[in-house]
Amino acid sequence: MATEGGAGLAKSAVEKLSDAMGEKTKQLGTAMQDVHRQRRLILVIVCVALFLDNMLYMVIVPIMPSYLAMWEAQESNASGANAKAANASWTKAMLGPGYPPENEDIKIGVLFASKAILQLLVNPLSGTFIDRVGYDIPLLIGLTVMFLSTIIFALAENYATLFAARSLQGLGSAFADTSGIAMIADKYTEESERSRALGIALAFISFGSLVAPPFGGVLYEFAGRQVPFLVLASVCLLDCLLLLTVIKPFGHRARENMLVGTPIHRLMIDPYIAVVAGALTTCNIPLAFLEPTIATWMKKSMGASEWEMGVTWLPAFFPHVLGVYVTVKLAAKYPHLQWFYGALGMVIIGASSCTVPACRNFGQLIVPLCGICFGIALVDTALLPTLAFLVDVRHVSVYGSVYAIADISYSVAYALGPIVASQIVHSLGFVQLNLGMGLANVLYAPVLLLLKNVCQMKASHSERNILLEEGPKGLYDTIKMQERKGKGKTPHPAGGMEGNSVDSYHRELTGASEEDSSDYEYS
């Protein structure tokens, strides 16, 4: 009798637990269907992907001495002098006769640059692919490739495997970074919200680069060389699963209703987009060129200790976040001054770069490095939303190719930095390197004046409303047309607007939904 009573209680508990789980699952499914909650989850997924990409890029820094020691042991024990001669000739063939074959710094520079180089080569293709299939599948592909790259990092035992893993990471970044940023621009159509969302993404990029070296160093010291990569691989896998839950990229979709994006080669020759791309490259060159050279200069010029060289960029994280916050707030109040925020940031970067060689101790060095990161935050936060704005008002509102161009701009700086910066320092000197970078940024700042008229375009519904008269050409336009019909708005037939009918039609539609904030008219 007692047994039956216990079984009944257990059955009742299981049923209650099942009902509770079903209710929670139903609530989660309802939450997933809510547009605002869904785009917040998408923002989280993209931020985690960007965070992981930059973590993986920098986490290897404190582990490199272990790899170098392993390679030296392998060379001395396995094949002796013949192996060294073969490795030297291979390095010389790969890098050219101008590089010293035994210089480990060059091998490390090539290793770090390989990600940006492959990213640079793949981005034109990934941007076109994203425009054709949407943002979710490329993001999933990118996260999957990054997961595989992280596993290979964990298992790597020689330089060739590390080189393959780093290059594979560049392939994944070309899809994940570009599609992620483009997805944010697509989901957040209102300019102030878009600036805020992209600013959050930029903060995660900076945070990933900041915490990666101490994260890798601590786990390497106490748990082993493989553990940092396995932790990152686990987080990447969870991000993939969350993406599958939210987006369902392989579910049923009406491909024929997708807008056809402007080809990337046409975007590249757009003068305004070219100006923005040039600014993104120029402003990131000081950071990309200083990262591989500043530690050696600190040791020679100011006798910096190991911990000072290790935390060189740590204080600069806070001005970067401050720069993102300030730009987002200013852009919300004065959106027509985005060009000015970018130009101001480039002037700050230029002035800060020129003062770096004048520093004589670690405390003094913090100030210009913080200025560089603050200026980069101003430029990136102001100009990344501007790219989406330019596509909205001058092309088709599909963002894969334009953010592939932005990723190309970053990749140019970070592909050249690890290889070229050291050669410039050896040939001309550290002072000349910084003066050149600073002068380039100051001289480029006035070029952003070309964006002044573009940034003064005012938000309006008239452009999209007029275009809708030609019939809906995408899923978004179809939905807006249905909403308009549901509100009793009867549009004029295609081609029926002549003379001043455009103005009268615009007045007729002034009561249309104010949610369509991604449409603009020329001033």
C-alpha positions as a printed NumPy array, in Angstrom:
array([[  0.   ,   0.   ,   0.   ],
       [  2.842,   2.318,   0.926],
       [  4.588,   1.323,  -2.29 ],
       [  1.55 ,   2.229,  -4.356],
       [  1.244,   5.569,  -2.553],
       [  4.921,   6.341,  -3.194],
       [  4.553,   5.433,  -6.875],
       [  1.496,   7.68 ,  -7.133],
       [  3.339,  10.6  ,  -5.586],
       [  6.301,  10.055,  -7.915],
       [  3.991,   9.91 , -10.924],
       [  2.236,  13.086,  -9.811],
       [  5.586,  14.86 ,  -9.341],
       [  6.744,  13.777, -12.791],
       [  3.512,  15.038, -14.355],
       [  3.822,  18.399, -12.593],
       [  7.456,  18.695, -13.674],
       [  6.48 ,  17.808, -17.252],
       [  3.696,  20.389, -17.243],
       [  6.042,  23.019, -15.837],
       [  8.686,  22.232, -18.457],
       [  6.061,  22.356, -21.208],
       [  4.835,  25.729, -19.986],
       [  8.378,  27.087, -19.841],
       [  9.091,  25.772, -23.339],
       [  5.89 ,  27.387, -24.599],
       [  6.847,  30.687, -22.964],
       [ 10.328,  30.467, -24.506],
       [  8.815,  29.777, -27.923],
       [  6.49 ,  32.766, -27.533],
       [  9.446,  34.923, -26.498],
       [ 11.372,  33.762, -29.569],
       [  8.528,  34.956, -31.781],
       [  8.617,  38.465, -30.317],
       [ 10.531,  40.685, -32.717],
       [ 12.203,  42.851, -30.086],
       [ 13.303,  39.919, -27.942],
       [ 14.509,  38.029, -31.002],
       [ 16.723,  40.847, -32.182],
       [ 18.158,  41.218, -28.67 ],
       [ 19.073,  37.534, -28.748],
       [ 20.586,  38.014, -32.191],
       [ 22.65 ,  40.896, -30.828],
       [ 23.875,  38.632, -28.014],
       [ 24.783,  35.865, -30.481],
       [ 26.683,  38.255, -32.751],
       [ 28.493,  39.912, -29.836],
       [ 29.589,  36.507, -28.52 ],
       [ 30.829,  35.558, -32.004],
       [ 32.863,  38.781, -32.297],
       [ 34.137,  38.339, -28.745],
       [ 35.276,  34.768, -29.511],
       [ 36.979,  35.794, -32.734],
       [ 39.097,  38.418, -30.979],
       [ 39.714,  36.157, -27.987],
       [ 41.061,  33.471, -30.313],
       [ 43.202,  36.045, -32.117],
       [ 44.93 ,  37.241, -28.92 ],
       [ 44.77 ,  34.244, -26.561],
       [ 47.811,  32.69 , -28.219],
       [ 50.08 ,  35.619, -27.256],
       [ 51.13 ,  34.334, -23.79 ],
       [ 51.324,  30.75 , -25.09 ],
       [ 53.74 ,  31.539, -27.942],
       [ 56.902,  31.04 , -25.813],
       [ 55.757,  27.479, -25.156],
       [ 55.329,  26.85 , -28.864],
       [ 58.726,  28.385, -29.63 ],
       [ 60.416,  26.157, -27.067],
       [ 58.601,  23.13 , -28.537],
       [ 59.722,  23.967, -32.063],
       [ 63.331,  24.434, -30.98 ],
       [ 63.278,  21.099, -29.17 ],
       [ 61.763,  19.372, -32.203],
       [ 64.372,  20.882, -34.518],
       [ 67.309,  19.951, -32.304],
       [ 66.136,  16.452, -31.371],
       [ 64.43 ,  15.221, -34.517],
       [ 66.701,  16.08 , -37.405],
       [ 69.51 ,  18.315, -36.157],
       [ 71.314,  20.645, -38.476],
       [ 69.654,  19.33 , -41.654],
       [ 66.211,  20.144, -40.309],
       [ 67.326,  23.651, -39.402],
       [ 68.755,  24.189, -42.859],
       [ 65.55 ,  22.917, -44.482],
       [ 63.405,  25.101, -42.235],
       [ 65.564,  28.128, -42.983],
       [ 65.298,  27.58 , -46.73 ],
       [ 61.491,  27.087, -46.439],
       [ 61.146,  30.289, -44.444],
       [ 63.276,  32.156, -46.946],
       [ 61.224,  30.827, -49.842],
       [ 57.972,  31.81 , -48.088],
       [ 59.031,  35.278, -46.98 ],
       [ 61.576,  36.357, -49.568],
       [ 65.322,  36.99 , -49.348],
       [ 64.917,  40.252, -47.432],
       [ 63.93 ,  38.481, -44.193],
       [ 66.445,  36.777, -41.905],
       [ 65.497,  33.082, -42.016],
       [ 66.275,  32.399, -38.347],
       [ 64.276,  35.336, -37.014],
       [ 61.452,  33.897, -34.924],
       [ 59.733,  37.282, -34.829],
       [ 59.113,  37.034, -38.558],
       [ 57.564,  33.583, -38.208],
       [ 55.288,  34.866, -35.464],
       [ 54.426,  37.928, -37.573],
       [ 53.455,  35.748, -40.523],
       [ 51.394,  33.54 , -38.198],
       [ 49.418,  36.492, -36.874],
       [ 49.034,  38.104, -40.294],
       [ 47.785,  34.889, -41.945],
       [ 44.296,  35.345, -40.447],
       [ 43.896,  38.866, -41.81 ],
       [ 45.385,  37.916, -45.194],
       [ 42.926,  35.059, -45.736],
       [ 40.097,  37.211, -44.419],
       [ 41.117,  39.882, -46.929],
       [ 40.999,  37.377, -49.796],
       [ 37.711,  35.709, -48.808],
       [ 35.665,  38.798, -47.899],
       [ 34.684,  39.787, -51.469],
       [ 33.242,  36.289, -51.94 ],
       [ 31.64 ,  36.076, -48.489],
       [ 29.963,  39.474, -48.936],
       [ 28.347,  38.372, -52.189],
       [ 27.334,  35.046, -50.646],
       [ 25.714,  36.821, -47.682],
       [ 23.746,  39.081, -50.015],
       [ 22.461,  36.036, -51.907],
       [ 21.433,  33.722, -49.037],
       [ 20.852,  36.079, -46.087],
       [ 22.733,  36.584, -42.845],
       [ 21.921,  33.534, -40.726],
       [ 23.481,  30.694, -42.768],
       [ 26.827,  32.546, -43.281],
       [ 26.922,  33.301, -39.542],
       [ 26.401,  29.618, -38.791],
       [ 29.117,  28.672, -41.304],
       [ 31.492,  31.172, -39.737],
       [ 30.882,  29.919, -36.197],
       [ 31.332,  26.31 , -37.323],
       [ 34.642,  27.087, -39.035],
       [ 35.814,  29.037, -35.98 ],
       [ 34.933,  26.036, -33.8  ],
       [ 37.028,  23.738, -36.007],
       [ 39.868,  26.266, -36.008],
       [ 39.842,  26.417, -32.195],
       [ 39.991,  22.608, -31.942],
       [ 42.971,  22.545, -34.328],
       [ 44.684,  25.185, -32.176],
       [ 44.227,  22.945, -29.148],
       [ 45.763,  19.964, -30.965],
       [ 48.556,  21.845, -32.765],
       [ 52.1  ,  20.603, -32.184],
       [ 54.067,  22.413, -34.924],
       [ 54.202,  25.677, -36.852],
       [ 52.436,  24.321, -39.932],
       [ 49.404,  23.217, -37.91 ],
       [ 49.238,  26.562, -36.106],
       [ 49.469,  28.348, -39.46 ],
       [ 46.604,  26.227, -40.824],
       [ 44.485,  26.893, -37.716],
       [ 45.103,  30.645, -37.871],
       [ 44.265,  30.755, -41.586],
       [ 41.117,  28.712, -40.993],
       [ 40.114,  31.237, -38.337],
       [ 40.425,  33.96 , -40.984],
       [ 38.041,  32.006, -43.209],
       [ 35.506,  31.721, -40.384],
       [ 35.88 ,  35.396, -39.475],
       [ 35.189,  36.455, -43.07 ],
       [ 31.74 ,  34.866, -42.738],
       [ 30.934,  35.338, -39.032],
       [ 32.131,  38.935, -38.579],
       [ 30.665,  40.248, -41.825],
       [ 27.298,  38.503, -41.542],
       [ 27.028,  39.337, -37.834],
       [ 27.566,  43.072, -38.281],
       [ 25.299,  43.061, -41.348],
       [ 22.585,  41.242, -39.375],
       [ 22.706,  43.91 , -36.655],
       [ 22.359,  46.648, -39.273],
       [ 19.42 ,  44.784, -40.826],
       [ 17.55 ,  44.152, -37.568],
       [ 18.104,  47.622, -36.093],
       [ 16.77 ,  49.922, -38.803],
       [ 16.317,  53.068, -36.698],
       [ 19.553,  55.053, -36.785],
       [ 20.008,  55.669, -33.045],
       [ 19.246,  52.027, -32.216],
       [ 21.583,  50.854, -34.962],
       [ 24.419,  53.024, -33.624],
       [ 23.828,  51.732, -30.112],
       [ 23.748,  48.074, -31.204],
       [ 26.891,  48.415, -33.332],
       [ 28.568,  50.243, -30.451],
       [ 27.829,  47.304, -28.151],
       [ 29.342,  44.952, -30.74 ],
       [ 32.486,  47.108, -30.94 ],
       [ 32.776,  47.06 , -27.14 ],
       [ 32.729,  43.248, -27.209],
       [ 35.461,  43.251, -29.868],
       [ 37.635,  45.438, -27.645],
       [ 36.827,  43.395, -24.549],
       [ 37.788,  40.154, -26.313],
       [ 41.162,  41.555, -27.336],
       [ 41.733,  42.853, -23.802],
       [ 40.918,  39.793, -21.703],
       [ 42.383,  37.173, -24.056],
       [ 46.076,  37.43 , -23.018],
       [ 45.483,  37.171, -19.235],
       [ 42.795,  34.517, -19.829],
       [ 45.187,  32.43 , -21.929],
       [ 48.126,  33.006, -19.593],
       [ 46.292,  31.955, -16.426],
       [ 44.71 ,  28.832, -17.914],
       [ 47.979,  27.88 , -19.605],
       [ 49.85 ,  28.25 , -16.327],
       [ 47.457,  26.219, -14.189],
       [ 45.658,  23.883, -16.606],
       [ 47.849,  23.413, -19.683],
       [ 48.258,  24.753, -23.197],
       [ 45.143,  23.125, -24.654],
       [ 42.613,  24.278, -22.05 ],
       [ 42.146,  27.932, -23.218],
       [ 41.291,  26.73 , -26.718],
       [ 38.933,  24.015, -25.482],
       [ 37.049,  26.565, -23.353],
       [ 36.684,  28.89 , -26.34 ],
       [ 35.576,  25.972, -28.53 ],
       [ 32.86 ,  25.093, -25.999],
       [ 31.542,  28.656, -25.935],
       [ 31.596,  28.741, -29.749],
       [ 29.589,  25.513, -29.897],
       [ 27.008,  26.926, -27.483],
       [ 26.732,  30.06 , -29.614],
       [ 26.074,  27.86 , -32.666],
       [ 23.314,  26.002, -30.844],
       [ 21.722,  29.252, -29.672],
       [ 21.807,  30.554, -33.239],
       [ 20.046,  27.413, -34.479],
       [ 17.397,  27.894, -31.787],
       [ 16.694,  31.526, -32.589],
       [ 17.125,  31.737, -36.342],
       [ 16.445,  28.195, -37.666],
       [ 18.572,  28.944, -40.751],
       [ 17.562,  25.755, -42.576],
       [ 13.853,  26.243, -42.068],
       [ 11.387,  27.142, -44.809],
       [ 12.06 ,  30.556, -46.304],
       [ 10.813,  32.398, -49.37 ],
       [ 14.078,  33.04 , -51.195],
       [ 12.305,  34.657, -54.097],
       [ 11.182,  37.506, -51.815],
       [ 14.707,  38.48 , -50.794],
       [ 16.025,  41.801, -52.04 ],
       [ 18.865,  41.629, -54.568],
       [ 21.838,  43.459, -53.09 ],
       [ 24.137,  45.807, -54.986],
       [ 27.242,  43.936, -56.263],
       [ 30.326,  44.494, -54.147],
       [ 32.353,  45.919, -57.04 ],
       [ 29.756,  48.674, -57.484],
       [ 29.842,  49.466, -53.774],
       [ 33.637,  49.658, -53.892],
       [ 33.552,  52.411, -56.497],
       [ 30.943,  54.415, -54.6  ],
       [ 33.005,  57.472, -53.54 ],
       [ 31.313,  57.836, -50.159],
       [ 31.794,  54.18 , -49.233],
       [ 35.413,  54.435, -50.433],
       [ 35.965,  57.408, -48.108],
       [ 34.59 ,  55.468, -45.124],
       [ 36.635,  52.365, -45.982],
       [ 39.808,  54.452, -46.23 ],
       [ 39.106,  56.019, -42.842],
       [ 38.572,  52.611, -41.205],
       [ 41.906,  51.357, -42.568],
       [ 43.846,  54.503, -41.681],
       [ 42.532,  54.776, -38.122],
       [ 43.329,  51.134, -37.329],
       [ 46.886,  51.215, -38.69 ],
       [ 48.396,  52.705, -35.466],
       [ 46.884,  49.936, -33.35 ],
       [ 47.811,  47.194, -35.828],
       [ 51.384,  48.474, -36.205],
       [ 52.009,  49.216, -32.522],
       [ 50.815,  45.853, -31.166],
       [ 53.789,  43.871, -32.57 ],
       [ 56.442,  46.581, -32.   ],
       [ 55.677,  48.489, -28.817],
       [ 56.848,  45.799, -26.362],
       [ 60.353,  45.707, -27.861],
       [ 60.526,  49.507, -27.898],
       [ 59.381,  49.691, -24.251],
       [ 62.098,  47.261, -23.194],
       [ 64.834,  49.16 , -25.043],
       [ 63.781,  52.743, -24.347],
       [ 62.383,  52.622, -20.817],
       [ 63.526,  49.251, -19.448],
       [ 59.935,  48.109, -18.991],
       [ 59.297,  45.003, -16.924],
       [ 57.459,  41.941, -18.19 ],
       [ 54.225,  42.829, -16.408],
       [ 54.27 ,  46.366, -17.826],
       [ 54.646,  45.009, -21.357],
       [ 51.884,  42.485, -20.637],
       [ 49.314,  45.054, -19.506],
       [ 50.292,  47.794, -21.975],
       [ 46.858,  47.965, -23.575],
       [ 44.806,  47.178, -20.462],
       [ 44.075,  50.814, -19.433],
       [ 43.108,  51.676, -23.022],
       [ 40.   ,  49.465, -22.849],
       [ 38.151,  51.971, -20.678],
       [ 38.628,  54.983, -22.996],
       [ 37.535,  52.763, -25.886],
       [ 34.252,  51.94 , -24.15 ],
       [ 33.891,  55.615, -23.199],
       [ 34.406,  56.592, -26.837],
       [ 31.707,  54.165, -27.95 ],
       [ 29.297,  55.507, -25.314],
       [ 29.973,  59.17 , -26.136],
       [ 29.591,  58.622, -29.877],
       [ 26.328,  56.697, -29.488],
       [ 24.882,  59.458, -27.294],
       [ 26.017,  62.231, -29.636],
       [ 24.776,  60.361, -32.702],
       [ 21.337,  60.014, -31.113],
       [ 21.096,  63.785, -30.594],
       [ 23.041,  65.013, -33.64 ],
       [ 22.973,  62.236, -36.252],
       [ 23.972,  64.598, -39.079],
       [ 27.424,  65.06 , -37.498],
       [ 28.648,  61.48 , -37.858],
       [ 31.353,  62.66 , -40.26 ],
       [ 32.587,  65.14 , -37.638],
       [ 32.859,  62.477, -34.918],
       [ 34.943,  60.351, -37.273],
       [ 37.175,  63.276, -38.264],
       [ 37.667,  64.262, -34.623],
       [ 38.606,  60.68 , -33.794],
       [ 41.24 ,  60.63 , -36.56 ],
       [ 42.783,  63.875, -35.299],
       [ 42.959,  62.412, -31.762],
       [ 44.559,  59.225, -33.126],
       [ 47.097,  61.246, -35.114],
       [ 48.081,  63.467, -32.185],
       [ 48.335,  60.476, -29.843],
       [ 50.469,  58.468, -32.278],
       [ 52.938,  61.328, -32.63 ],
       [ 53.39 ,  61.593, -28.842],
       [ 54.052,  57.871, -28.214],
       [ 57.845,  58.069, -28.889],
       [ 58.177,  61.012, -26.472],
       [ 57.069,  58.892, -23.494],
       [ 59.822,  57.933, -21.046],
       [ 57.956,  55.694, -18.588],
       [ 54.946,  53.425, -18.412],
       [ 52.706,  56.051, -16.787],
       [ 53.33 ,  58.529, -19.58 ],
       [ 52.759,  55.877, -22.266],
       [ 49.26 ,  55.116, -20.985],
       [ 48.002,  58.563, -22.047],
       [ 48.661,  58.373, -25.833],
       [ 47.597,  54.716, -25.993],
       [ 44.3  ,  55.646, -24.347],
       [ 43.986,  58.497, -26.848],
       [ 44.504,  56.106, -29.782],
       [ 41.824,  53.693, -28.544],
       [ 39.421,  56.53 , -27.729],
       [ 39.863,  57.92 , -31.233],
       [ 39.375,  54.499, -32.848],
       [ 36.14 ,  54.12 , -30.893],
       [ 34.912,  57.471, -32.243],
       [ 35.745,  56.557, -35.836],
       [ 34.379,  53.004, -35.77 ],
       [ 31.192,  53.858, -33.889],
       [ 30.437,  56.805, -36.165],
       [ 31.321,  55.263, -39.531],
       [ 30.068,  51.667, -39.268],
       [ 26.402,  52.83 , -39.045],
       [ 27.19 ,  55.338, -41.799],
       [ 27.967,  52.446, -44.162],
       [ 24.483,  51.014, -43.602],
       [ 23.018,  54.511, -44.028],
       [ 24.841,  54.931, -47.349],
       [ 23.495,  51.608, -48.599],
       [ 19.982,  52.584, -47.516],
       [ 19.973,  55.901, -49.355],
       [ 22.162,  55.145, -52.383],
       [ 21.742,  51.419, -53.051],
       [ 19.602,  48.464, -51.907],
       [ 19.212,  47.832, -48.162],
       [ 21.199,  44.586, -48.149],
       [ 24.309,  44.878, -45.999],
       [ 26.504,  41.828, -46.596],
       [ 28.771,  43.338, -49.254],
       [ 29.162,  46.756, -47.62 ],
       [ 30.277,  45.221, -44.325],
       [ 32.546,  42.875, -46.25 ],
       [ 34.208,  46.074, -47.491],
       [ 34.49 ,  47.257, -43.869],
       [ 36.063,  43.928, -42.899],
       [ 38.48 ,  44.255, -45.825],
       [ 39.465,  47.679, -44.481],
       [ 40.299,  46.237, -41.073],
       [ 42.071,  43.255, -42.62 ],
       [ 44.384,  45.462, -44.685],
       [ 45.689,  47.117, -41.507],
       [ 46.074,  43.876, -39.543],
       [ 47.587,  41.954, -42.479],
       [ 50.307,  44.572, -42.915],
       [ 50.903,  45.285, -39.215],
       [ 52.62 ,  42.092, -37.98 ],
       [ 54.905,  41.897, -41.046],
       [ 55.541,  45.462, -42.206],
       [ 55.738,  47.287, -38.853],
       [ 58.879,  45.497, -37.671],
       [ 60.622,  46.14 , -40.983],
       [ 59.77 ,  49.866, -40.806],
       [ 61.144,  50.046, -37.267],
       [ 64.357,  48.282, -38.311],
       [ 64.783,  50.427, -41.429],
       [ 63.582,  53.883, -40.337],
       [ 63.033,  53.744, -36.599],
       [ 60.145,  53.657, -34.109],
       [ 59.858,  57.444, -34.025],
       [ 59.423,  57.695, -37.801],
       [ 56.827,  54.919, -37.766],
       [ 54.654,  56.779, -35.26 ],
       [ 55.08 ,  60.161, -36.932],
       [ 54.053,  58.655, -40.269],
       [ 50.956,  56.996, -38.807],
       [ 49.971,  60.141, -36.944],
       [ 50.428,  62.36 , -39.985],
       [ 48.371,  59.954, -42.15 ],
       [ 45.434,  60.163, -39.733],
       [ 45.555,  63.955, -39.4  ],
       [ 45.727,  64.42 , -43.17 ],
       [ 42.871,  62.002, -43.796],
       [ 40.5  ,  63.685, -41.321],
       [ 39.477,  66.53 , -43.72 ],
       [ 38.553,  63.932, -46.349],
       [ 35.552,  63.004, -44.184],
       [ 34.1  ,  66.417, -45.043],
       [ 32.941,  64.7  , -48.234],
       [ 30.395,  62.854, -46.076],
       [ 28.9  ,  66.071, -44.718],
       [ 26.074,  66.323, -47.245],
       [ 25.316,  62.603, -47.068],
       [ 25.017,  62.674, -43.281],
       [ 22.517,  65.543, -43.556],
       [ 19.972,  63.401, -45.391],
       [ 16.819,  63.398, -43.308],
       [ 14.724,  60.418, -42.389],
       [ 11.488,  60.215, -44.33 ],
       [  8.93 ,  57.719, -45.534],
       [  8.521,  59.218, -48.99 ],
       [ 11.331,  57.338, -50.758],
       [ 10.12 ,  53.864, -49.811],
       [  6.487,  54.84 , -50.251],
       [  7.115,  55.971, -53.829],
       [  9.148,  52.852, -54.566],
       [  6.348,  50.667, -53.257],
       [  4.129,  51.966, -56.032],
       [  6.211,  49.844, -58.411],
       [  5.143,  46.753, -56.524],
       [  6.778,  45.041, -53.56 ],
       [ 10.253,  43.739, -54.395],
       [ 11.123,  42.122, -51.069],
       [  9.59 ,  40.516, -48.032],
       [  9.872,  43.756, -46.054],
       [  8.064,  45.778, -48.721],
       [  5.379,  43.114, -49.039],
       [  4.666,  43.278, -45.309],
       [  4.56 ,  47.088, -45.333],
       [  2.168,  47.015, -48.292],
       [ -0.134,  44.633, -46.413],
       [ -0.023,  46.83 , -43.315],
       [ -0.874,  49.857, -45.419],
       [ -3.824,  48.097, -47.032],
       [ -5.025,  46.967, -43.613],
       [ -5.106,  50.58 , -42.472],
       [ -7.21 ,  51.584, -45.422],
       [ -4.43 ,  53.229, -47.356],
       [ -5.096,  52.677, -51.025],
       [ -1.928,  53.271, -53.046],
       [ -2.018,  54.741, -56.516],
       [ -1.403,  52.37 , -59.401],
       [  2.125,  51.952, -60.712],
       [  3.182,  54.722, -63.015],
       [  0.17 ,  56.841, -62.076],
       [  2.094,  59.655, -60.398],
       [  2.737,  62.669, -62.547],
       [  3.617,  66.284, -61.862],
       [  2.986,  67.178, -58.229],
       [  1.235,  63.898, -57.42 ],
       [  4.317,  62.732, -55.516],
       [  3.876,  65.518, -52.977],
       [  0.157,  64.891, -52.631],
       [  0.805,  61.193, -52.254],
       [  3.387,  61.863, -49.55 ],
       [  0.874,  64.019, -47.657],
       [ -1.702,  61.267, -47.983],
       [  0.632,  58.806, -46.335],
       [  1.783,  60.97 , -43.434],
       [ -0.258,  58.789, -41.13 ],
       [  1.517,  55.617, -42.255],
       [  3.398,  53.522, -39.771],
       [  6.233,  55.391, -38.081],
       [  8.097,  52.132, -37.62 ],
       [  9.594,  52.33 , -41.118],
       [ 12.593,  54.388, -40.03 ],
       [ 15.1  ,  52.928, -42.461],
       [ 13.955,  55.032, -45.425],
       [ 15.568,  58.333, -46.356],
       [ 15.204,  61.157, -48.789],
       [ 17.946,  63.312, -50.251],
       [ 18.279,  66.823, -48.844]])
